[in-house]
Amino acid sequence: MRFVADLHIHSKYSRATSREMSPESIWKWAQLKGVNVVGTGDFTHPGWLNELREKLEPAGNGLFTLKDDYRTAEVPDSCRAEPFFLLSAEISCIYSKGGRTRKIHSIVFVPDFADAARLNAVLSGIGNLRADGRPILGLDAKELLKMVLDVSTDAMLVPAHAWTPHFSVFGAMSGFDSLEECFEELTPHIHAIETGLSSDPQMNRRLSRLDGITLISNSDAHSPAKIGREANIFDTDLSYGAIMEAVRTKKGLLGTIEFFPEEGKYHYDGHRLCGVSLSPRETIEHDYLCPVCGRRVTVGVMHRVEELADRQEGFSPPGLPGFHSLIPLPEIISETLKVGVNSKKVNNEYLKVLSSLGNEFEILMETPLEDIGRAGSPLLMEAVSRVRTGRIHIAPGFDGEYGRIRIFEKVEREEIKGQKMLF
Amino acid sequence: MAVSASSERTALRLNLLQTLNESQRRAATALEGPVLVVAGPGTGKTLTIVHRIAYLISRGVRPEGILAVTFTNRAAREMRERAEALLGSPRGMFIGTFHSLGIRILAGELSGGFTVYDRQEQVRLIRALLKKSASRPCAKASVTVIAEKISRAKNLFAEPDEKMRGLYEEYQSALRKDSALDFDDLILRPIELLGNTDTLKRYREMFSHIIVDEYQDISPAQYRLLRLLAGRSGNICAVGDPDQAIYAFRGADVEHFLGFERDFEGAETVVLTRNYRSTETVLKASGALIRNNTRRIPGELRPSRERGRPVTVVSVPDERAEGEVIVGEIEKRIGGTSHQRLFRTGEMDGHGGEPCGFSDFAVIFRTNAQVKAMEEAFAASGIPYQVVGRPQRLKRSAAADAISCLSAIADPADGEALRRVASMEQRGLSSEAISEASARAENEGLSLYEAMKACAHRWTGGDRKFLVMMERFLELKNRLSIDALLDVVLEESGLRMVYGDGGSFTPLENLASAYRGLPASEALAGFINDSKILSPADAYDPRVHAVTLMTMHTAKGLEFKVVFIAGVEDGLIPYTLNKDDADIEEERRLFYVGMTRAKDELFLIHARRRFLYGRRLPRQPSPFLDEVPEGLIKRVTVPDRIRREKRDDQMGLF
């Protein structure tokens, strides 16, 4: 069957996350978003693991469902579905190798609580699992991989947001130039990488050495509304085993749902404190120094891909899963209403549209445009149409600053709304 | 092509010394007669010693004739590994601690076998004796204090004081009855045995060349043992640094070092002066401090590195701010540990200095009482850290469980060990099975193991499996070497699963690797005795990337890129709280040891108020800070907190 999975999120036990990241509200938002399988995140945290044990029950397929007692949140009828949970965690390895500091984040998946507990037992001897839902370990990422593989043959480790500058396997600041450099002889156990918000499959495919690697996409959500902003579309059995098999082999992975990479926080280079955004070429022209303050700029994802790529831009090898570039619906609504994305107005409109049309992914990818026009507004219809066909403007994100999206020029907006102003 | 042994030796000799500087070379090649090597911090002491060993062998000295004595198992292991790397293969020299030397001699001389009592077992024995005897020698003293007094008396090679004598004698006879020796006996008994002229002659012939590391810290008893083995003009090479003598409280006496030339006829002194570890600033600062001591060999270390950054002296409001400042500085140097941290500090590209991992940092303090506040700051930050010298309870019981397993395998009649194994949570016996077997052992006069076997026909499930497991271990004992057996035991007993692979067993495994290839059936008892003398300093595992928290005593011999000394306050440094007879020179040496651990950067932190021993007290900076020239120092003051929410912004120092 065809289903959408977002396998990397964080719970309320992680730093800088919303207190709303509880099993109950993850369950609710997965339905609003149209996510069928959602990662639990943070199973390394003993408090979260206990909460998961209490509130979830095994569905018999290596996935979990929310117990009936906890299904208290209101979900519009149009979005009702049965979301499954998959045990996931993210671990930050900070260590030195080859004379440099390495900071690598990895996602880990396990099929049951026993494996999670076993891995936690091993890791608790190495670092502090209680301080943060995404623990910091002073451990070589390769050693972590070894431990994960030792814990269970069903467990899998996937390098997280593989390109972000500070905390990833290919990151410009503290990553490596290849998977082999990082994982050495265990590299064959790396089957997939997570592309992260600032890169899309097309960029990744410019590295021929990643041809054998599956590209997956997840939201890394820190609040419920961010769930599903990136995700994977599978067409396989709804089970832990089948999902992992698809991640290993690409068979059964139809494709991914992506941000426009420009919207990601590290697409371009730059220096956030000085408000300087640079394209890779400009960075090289400025000798990697901020033209305002003279400090080193943060080298972004596009630059890094450029550095490691052996293929021209635009190349796409045949036979690999495809992808959809989308903008989250609340952001689109915010653009049409010209108010902040976290405003009450956007939220009301969002819920209104969802109630009459169905979950967010349906609206973004499938719902006939006329229906959107009817349920929302002509402006929203046009906006979704433009997102679907990529006719949008984005000022690229840099150095931790999200990219800025513009779907309409000011004049266009007025025209579409059919409200000619008097002046 | 065959190469003759002598030409191989010549080749080795020629290449060997090229990496040494002039004084190191002298220290490595002065083979005849007594030699004193004064080796300050970072002067390449171990390098020199291992070259001396290799040079001895290249000159045709029998490897078995070389005796190298160290203070910790860690030092012994490092020395052995580096000597073997230099020589290209393991040889038969004896490299070990005083305790393992003692075990070696005793194993050769005592026919009946013996057991080593570690500190815990010693305390248990004393407690039992106190219960039995009507009179308590010193009513107020705790059992641990009594154990320390006994130990100190033995180390000083002195009679115990009058009040203790009765208990001391009971204690000694109880040990004799159990054929047990405490740690101190591992030195004293060999001294007694070497009182026999024939025995002494044999050992003097056996060990033609002796090297002693950390000579400044030897106790009178250890000195006596060395004197016996070396003779008055023998080939003894004593290496150490009187400025780092910090074990007076255990009965060590720096006078042995200072008096070496007097003690050993025709002794030559070689001083290693070039320091390869620290920046010029760290060296000058620590050198200026230690110059104020009188009981030392005058001299100064010469830097070989750049000037480096100034020593940062930080004044903080209290111990909480102290921890936060340290955490903040580490995060800056690592370049942030999370995006949130990056944003807060605005430090996106690290510190500009050399890149670091967590293991490049150490926090050093004078007393264990300071560790709790420091741990809180680290626990809250999520930065991985390890407290060295005070093994976490988990680690201790992990190793103790493993040793119990091995003891039960070595001797299934060892009921105490078997009981501990049987009561392990994973794969142990049910409590009913344990009590059933215990009762049967009691009633029928069987050993616990025999009783278990007798009961087993009625057991099922896990209880049954336990016995199968024990039987398998006993069978494997005859087929496997110790390291292989340990591996199987850790795995199949579930210990590895319970305690994880986080280094809990590392010291044991390291020790087992020294026994590689020896059949378990023969060497197990020796291994178990050895495992009990693993000292706390051996818990340090450099493979775990974690910030190290430790006392100055445990810091000796280690080095870190960035060192924070916490609590540089009067009363703590020098330590005079709860103590009226502080030895100021020893305290200065301790601070010196702390400072000289730093390679690149040194932070000296003092709080203006501190919660210590149950009281919040205003604090003054350490008087030792005045001994560090102002020109080498950069002073930073973290103001008192005004509003809590401001706190985060105040933590960045620069």
PDB file of N, CA and C in Angstrom, chain A residues 15-16 94-96 99-101 103 118 121-122 125-126 128 131 134 136-139 166-167 173 266 272-273 295-296 298 399-400, chain B residues 334-343 346-349 355-358 378-382 384 497-502 544-545:
ATOM      1  N   ARG A  15      15.976  19.470  23.650  1.00  0.00           N
ATOM      2  CA  ARG A  15      16.169  20.906  23.826  1.00  0.00           C
ATOM      3  C   ARG A  15      15.409  21.677  22.756  1.00  0.00           C
ATOM      4  N   ALA A  16      14.899  22.833  23.149  1.00  0.00           N
ATOM      5  CA  ALA A  16      14.274  23.762  22.218  1.00  0.00           C
ATOM      6  C   ALA A  16      13.155  23.115  21.404  1.00  0.00           C
ATOM      7  N   ILE A  94      30.046  13.742  19.074  1.00  0.00           N
ATOM      8  CA  ILE A  94      31.055  14.804  18.985  1.00  0.00           C
ATOM      9  C   ILE A  94      32.389  14.197  19.401  1.00  0.00           C
ATOM     10  N   TYR A  95      33.329  14.208  18.487  1.00  0.00           N
ATOM     11  CA  TYR A  95      34.596  13.513  18.755  1.00  0.00           C
ATOM     12  C   TYR A  95      35.661  14.076  17.823  1.00  0.00           C
ATOM     13  N   SER A  96      36.887  13.699  18.046  1.00  0.00           N
ATOM     14  CA  SER A  96      37.907  14.145  17.109  1.00  0.00           C
ATOM     15  C   SER A  96      38.434  12.951  16.336  1.00  0.00           C
ATOM     16  N   GLY A  99      42.484  14.531  13.434  1.00  0.00           N
ATOM     17  CA  GLY A  99      42.953  15.842  13.853  1.00  0.00           C
ATOM     18  C   GLY A  99      41.914  16.943  13.775  1.00  0.00           C
ATOM     19  N   ARG A 100      40.644  16.599  13.537  1.00  0.00           N
ATOM     20  CA  ARG A 100      39.600  17.632  13.508  1.00  0.00           C
ATOM     21  C   ARG A 100      38.422  17.243  14.378  1.00  0.00           C
ATOM     22  N   THR A 101      37.721  18.273  14.848  1.00  0.00           N
ATOM     23  CA  THR A 101      36.487  17.999  15.585  1.00  0.00           C
ATOM     24  C   THR A 101      35.418  17.516  14.612  1.00  0.00           C
ATOM     25  N   LYS A 103      31.357  16.486  14.315  1.00  0.00           N
ATOM     26  CA  LYS A 103      30.061  16.529  14.991  1.00  0.00           C
ATOM     27  C   LYS A 103      29.029  15.962  14.031  1.00  0.00           C
ATOM     28  N   ARG A 118      17.953  -1.996  25.150  1.00  0.00           N
ATOM     29  CA  ARG A 118      19.312  -2.539  25.072  1.00  0.00           C
ATOM     30  C   ARG A 118      20.297  -1.494  24.584  1.00  0.00           C
ATOM     31  N   ALA A 121      20.960   0.920  27.251  1.00  0.00           N
ATOM     32  CA  ALA A 121      21.848   0.394  28.291  1.00  0.00           C
ATOM     33  C   ALA A 121      23.305   0.563  27.860  1.00  0.00           C
ATOM     34  N   VAL A 122      23.558   0.274  26.602  1.00  0.00           N
ATOM     35  CA  VAL A 122      24.928   0.413  26.098  1.00  0.00           C
ATOM     36  C   VAL A 122      25.351   1.885  26.111  1.00  0.00           C
ATOM     37  N   GLY A 125      26.254   3.915  29.340  1.00  0.00           N
ATOM     38  CA  GLY A 125      27.606   3.775  29.874  1.00  0.00           C
ATOM     39  C   GLY A 125      28.574   4.768  29.253  1.00  0.00           C
ATOM     40  N   ILE A 126      28.136   5.430  28.192  1.00  0.00           N
ATOM     41  CA  ILE A 126      29.049   6.296  27.447  1.00  0.00           C
ATOM     42  C   ILE A 126      28.737   7.768  27.668  1.00  0.00           C
ATOM     43  N   ASN A 128      25.399  10.865  28.799  1.00  0.00           N
ATOM     44  CA  ASN A 128      24.259  11.235  29.609  1.00  0.00           C
ATOM     45  C   ASN A 128      23.021  11.247  28.721  1.00  0.00           C
ATOM     46  N   ALA A 131      19.940  14.307  29.791  1.00  0.00           N
ATOM     47  CA  ALA A 131      19.998  15.765  29.676  1.00  0.00           C
ATOM     48  C   ALA A 131      19.230  16.272  28.462  1.00  0.00           C
ATOM     49  N   ARG A 134      17.973  14.416  22.453  1.00  0.00           N
ATOM     50  CA  ARG A 134      18.976  14.060  21.447  1.00  0.00           C
ATOM     51  C   ARG A 134      20.332  14.105  22.135  1.00  0.00           C
ATOM     52  N   ILE A 136      24.187  13.880  23.516  1.00  0.00           N
ATOM     53  CA  ILE A 136      25.521  14.113  22.974  1.00  0.00           C
ATOM     54  C   ILE A 136      26.419  12.999  23.495  1.00  0.00           C
ATOM     55  N   LEU A 137      27.081  12.327  22.602  1.00  0.00           N
ATOM     56  CA  LEU A 137      28.018  11.298  23.024  1.00  0.00           C
ATOM     57  C   LEU A 137      29.403  11.639  22.501  1.00  0.00           C
ATOM     58  N   GLY A 138      30.394  11.421  23.314  1.00  0.00           N
ATOM     59  CA  GLY A 138      31.774  11.622  22.856  1.00  0.00           C
ATOM     60  C   GLY A 138      32.254  10.346  22.214  1.00  0.00           C
ATOM     61  N   LEU A 139      31.589   9.993  21.142  1.00  0.00           N
ATOM     62  CA  LEU A 139      31.789   8.661  20.577  1.00  0.00           C
ATOM     63  C   LEU A 139      31.952   8.799  19.076  1.00  0.00           C
ATOM     64  N   HIS A 166      27.131  22.218  10.489  1.00  0.00           N
ATOM     65  CA  HIS A 166      27.742  22.016  11.798  1.00  0.00           C
ATOM     66  C   HIS A 166      27.628  20.610  12.347  1.00  0.00           C
ATOM     67  N   PHE A 167      26.595  19.894  11.969  1.00  0.00           N
ATOM     68  CA  PHE A 167      26.332  18.638  12.664  1.00  0.00           C
ATOM     69  C   PHE A 167      25.998  17.499  11.712  1.00  0.00           C
ATOM     70  N   MET A 173      31.652  22.283   8.268  1.00  0.00           N
ATOM     71  CA  MET A 173      32.419  22.672   9.440  1.00  0.00           C
ATOM     72  C   MET A 173      33.046  21.488  10.166  1.00  0.00           C
ATOM     73  N   TYR A 266      20.343  26.413   5.596  1.00  0.00           N
ATOM     74  CA  TYR A 266      21.756  26.428   5.249  1.00  0.00           C
ATOM     75  C   TYR A 266      21.986  26.226   3.759  1.00  0.00           C
ATOM     76  N   ARG A 272      25.129  35.161   9.481  1.00  0.00           N
ATOM     77  CA  ARG A 272      23.834  35.580   9.979  1.00  0.00           C
ATOM     78  C   ARG A 272      23.903  36.873  10.794  1.00  0.00           C
ATOM     79  N   LEU A 273      24.913  36.974  11.657  1.00  0.00           N
ATOM     80  CA  LEU A 273      24.967  38.127  12.545  1.00  0.00           C
ATOM     81  C   LEU A 273      25.113  39.434  11.773  1.00  0.00           C
ATOM     82  N   ARG A 295      35.015  37.945   9.533  1.00  0.00           N
ATOM     83  CA  ARG A 295      35.123  36.576  10.082  1.00  0.00           C
ATOM     84  C   ARG A 295      34.742  35.562   9.014  1.00  0.00           C
ATOM     85  N   ARG A 296      35.065  34.310   9.295  1.00  0.00           N
ATOM     86  CA  ARG A 296      34.745  33.283   8.311  1.00  0.00           C
ATOM     87  C   ARG A 296      33.241  33.124   8.155  1.00  0.00           C
ATOM     88  N   THR A 298      29.783  30.982   7.235  1.00  0.00           N
ATOM     89  CA  THR A 298      29.340  29.602   7.335  1.00  0.00           C
ATOM     90  C   THR A 298      29.059  29.095   5.921  1.00  0.00           C
ATOM     91  N   ASP A 399      23.246  30.377   6.856  1.00  0.00           N
ATOM     92  CA  ASP A 399      23.782  30.479   8.213  1.00  0.00           C
ATOM     93  C   ASP A 399      22.697  30.436   9.284  1.00  0.00           C
ATOM     94  N   GLY A 400      21.761  29.491   9.157  1.00  0.00           N
ATOM     95  CA  GLY A 400      20.757  29.317  10.199  1.00  0.00           C
ATOM     96  C   GLY A 400      19.491  30.122  10.000  1.00  0.00           C
TER      97      GLY A 400
ATOM     98  N   ILE B 334      34.600  23.611  21.366  1.00  0.00           N
ATOM     99  CA  ILE B 334      34.100  22.527  20.515  1.00  0.00           C
ATOM    100  C   ILE B 334      33.360  23.136  19.326  1.00  0.00           C
ATOM    101  N   GLY B 335      32.999  24.407  19.444  1.00  0.00           N
ATOM    102  CA  GLY B 335      32.261  25.063  18.361  1.00  0.00           C
ATOM    103  C   GLY B 335      30.772  24.815  18.515  1.00  0.00           C
ATOM    104  N   GLY B 336      30.316  24.771  19.758  1.00  0.00           N
ATOM    105  CA  GLY B 336      28.880  24.603  19.980  1.00  0.00           C
ATOM    106  C   GLY B 336      28.515  23.134  19.966  1.00  0.00           C
ATOM    107  N   THR B 337      27.587  22.743  20.844  1.00  0.00           N
ATOM    108  CA  THR B 337      27.169  21.350  20.866  1.00  0.00           C
ATOM    109  C   THR B 337      25.780  21.182  20.291  1.00  0.00           C
ATOM    110  N   SER B 338      25.108  22.267  20.005  1.00  0.00           N
ATOM    111  CA  SER B 338      23.792  22.177  19.369  1.00  0.00           C
ATOM    112  C   SER B 338      23.527  23.500  18.678  1.00  0.00           C
ATOM    113  N   HIS B 339      22.540  23.499  17.798  1.00  0.00           N
ATOM    114  CA  HIS B 339      22.227  24.744  17.110  1.00  0.00           C
ATOM    115  C   HIS B 339      21.798  25.828  18.086  1.00  0.00           C
ATOM    116  N   GLN B 340      21.055  25.429  19.134  1.00  0.00           N
ATOM    117  CA  GLN B 340      20.602  26.427  20.092  1.00  0.00           C
ATOM    118  C   GLN B 340      21.801  27.122  20.717  1.00  0.00           C
ATOM    119  N   ARG B 341      22.795  26.310  21.096  1.00  0.00           N
ATOM    120  CA  ARG B 341      23.983  26.873  21.716  1.00  0.00           C
ATOM    121  C   ARG B 341      24.719  27.778  20.736  1.00  0.00           C
ATOM    122  N   LEU B 342      24.783  27.350  19.492  1.00  0.00           N
ATOM    123  CA  LEU B 342      25.464  28.144  18.485  1.00  0.00           C
ATOM    124  C   LEU B 342      24.844  29.526  18.398  1.00  0.00           C
ATOM    125  N   PHE B 343      23.512  29.539  18.388  1.00  0.00           N
ATOM    126  CA  PHE B 343      22.822  30.801  18.210  1.00  0.00           C
ATOM    127  C   PHE B 343      23.026  31.703  19.408  1.00  0.00           C
ATOM    128  N   GLY B 346      26.641  32.940  19.404  1.00  0.00           N
ATOM    129  CA  GLY B 346      27.093  33.570  18.181  1.00  0.00           C
ATOM    130  C   GLY B 346      28.409  33.005  17.701  1.00  0.00           C
ATOM    131  N   GLU B 347      28.820  31.891  18.307  1.00  0.00           N
ATOM    132  CA  GLU B 347      30.094  31.288  17.908  1.00  0.00           C
ATOM    133  C   GLU B 347      29.810  30.241  16.851  1.00  0.00           C
ATOM    134  N   MET B 348      29.918  30.598  15.620  1.00  0.00           N
ATOM    135  CA  MET B 348      29.549  29.639  14.593  1.00  0.00           C
ATOM    136  C   MET B 348      30.735  28.818  14.107  1.00  0.00           C
ATOM    137  N   ASP B 349      31.901  29.311  14.302  1.00  0.00           N
ATOM    138  CA  ASP B 349      33.023  28.613  13.659  1.00  0.00           C
ATOM    139  C   ASP B 349      34.097  28.245  14.661  1.00  0.00           C
ATOM    140  N   PRO B 355      41.240  22.547  16.742  1.00  0.00           N
ATOM    141  CA  PRO B 355      39.998  21.835  17.034  1.00  0.00           C
ATOM    142  C   PRO B 355      40.186  20.830  18.158  1.00  0.00           C
ATOM    143  N   CYS B 356      39.118  20.595  18.897  1.00  0.00           N
ATOM    144  CA  CYS B 356      39.223  19.757  20.080  1.00  0.00           C
ATOM    145  C   CYS B 356      38.089  18.748  20.142  1.00  0.00           C
ATOM    146  N   GLY B 357      38.324  17.657  20.813  1.00  0.00           N
ATOM    147  CA  GLY B 357      37.257  16.744  21.201  1.00  0.00           C
ATOM    148  C   GLY B 357      37.094  16.869  22.706  1.00  0.00           C
ATOM    149  N   PHE B 358      36.053  16.244  23.257  1.00  0.00           N
ATOM    150  CA  PHE B 358      35.806  16.379  24.689  1.00  0.00           C
ATOM    151  C   PHE B 358      36.973  15.881  25.532  1.00  0.00           C
ATOM    152  N   PHE B 378      27.715  19.743  34.413  1.00  0.00           N
ATOM    153  CA  PHE B 378      27.927  18.897  33.232  1.00  0.00           C
ATOM    154  C   PHE B 378      26.674  18.090  32.903  1.00  0.00           C
ATOM    155  N   ALA B 379      26.018  17.587  33.938  1.00  0.00           N
ATOM    156  CA  ALA B 379      24.807  16.797  33.696  1.00  0.00           C
ATOM    157  C   ALA B 379      23.758  17.655  32.997  1.00  0.00           C
ATOM    158  N   ALA B 380      23.647  18.921  33.420  1.00  0.00           N
ATOM    159  CA  ALA B 380      22.643  19.788  32.806  1.00  0.00           C
ATOM    160  C   ALA B 380      23.009  20.115  31.363  1.00  0.00           C
ATOM    161  N   SER B 381      24.287  20.183  31.077  1.00  0.00           N
ATOM    162  CA  SER B 381      24.704  20.578  29.722  1.00  0.00           C
ATOM    163  C   SER B 381      24.602  19.423  28.736  1.00  0.00           C
ATOM    164  N   GLY B 382      24.626  18.193  29.238  1.00  0.00           N
ATOM    165  CA  GLY B 382      24.640  17.047  28.336  1.00  0.00           C
ATOM    166  C   GLY B 382      26.016  16.724  27.796  1.00  0.00           C
ATOM    167  N   PRO B 384      29.382  15.015  27.555  1.00  0.00           N
ATOM    168  CA  PRO B 384      29.856  13.778  28.178  1.00  0.00           C
ATOM    169  C   PRO B 384      31.047  14.046  29.107  1.00  0.00           C
ATOM    170  N   MET B 497      25.739  -7.053  28.726  1.00  0.00           N
ATOM    171  CA  MET B 497      24.453  -6.489  28.355  1.00  0.00           C
ATOM    172  C   MET B 497      23.948  -5.549  29.444  1.00  0.00           C
ATOM    173  N   VAL B 498      24.134  -5.972  30.686  1.00  0.00           N
ATOM    174  CA  VAL B 498      23.622  -5.177  31.800  1.00  0.00           C
ATOM    175  C   VAL B 498      24.386  -3.869  31.939  1.00  0.00           C
ATOM    176  N   TYR B 499      25.710  -3.966  31.893  1.00  0.00           N
ATOM    177  CA  TYR B 499      26.505  -2.779  32.184  1.00  0.00           C
ATOM    178  C   TYR B 499      26.879  -2.014  30.924  1.00  0.00           C
ATOM    179  N   GLY B 500      26.632  -2.584  29.780  1.00  0.00           N
ATOM    180  CA  GLY B 500      26.970  -1.895  28.545  1.00  0.00           C
ATOM    181  C   GLY B 500      28.455  -1.998  28.266  1.00  0.00           C
ATOM    182  N   ASP B 501      28.841  -1.473  27.101  1.00  0.00           N
ATOM    183  CA  ASP B 501      30.231  -1.561  26.709  1.00  0.00           C
ATOM    184  C   ASP B 501      30.958  -0.253  26.974  1.00  0.00           C
ATOM    185  N   GLY B 502      30.408   0.526  27.886  1.00  0.00           N
ATOM    186  CA  GLY B 502      30.952   1.869  28.081  1.00  0.00           C
ATOM    187  C   GLY B 502      32.204   1.924  28.920  1.00  0.00           C
ATOM    188  N   VAL B 544      37.224   6.781  25.558  1.00  0.00           N
ATOM    189  CA  VAL B 544      35.936   7.464  25.672  1.00  0.00           C
ATOM    190  C   VAL B 544      36.187   8.953  25.520  1.00  0.00           C
ATOM    191  N   HIS B 545      35.535   9.579  24.573  1.00  0.00           N
ATOM    192  CA  HIS B 545      35.686  11.015  24.428  1.00  0.00           C
ATOM    193  C   HIS B 545      34.789  11.691  25.446  1.00  0.00           C
TER     194      HIS B 545
END
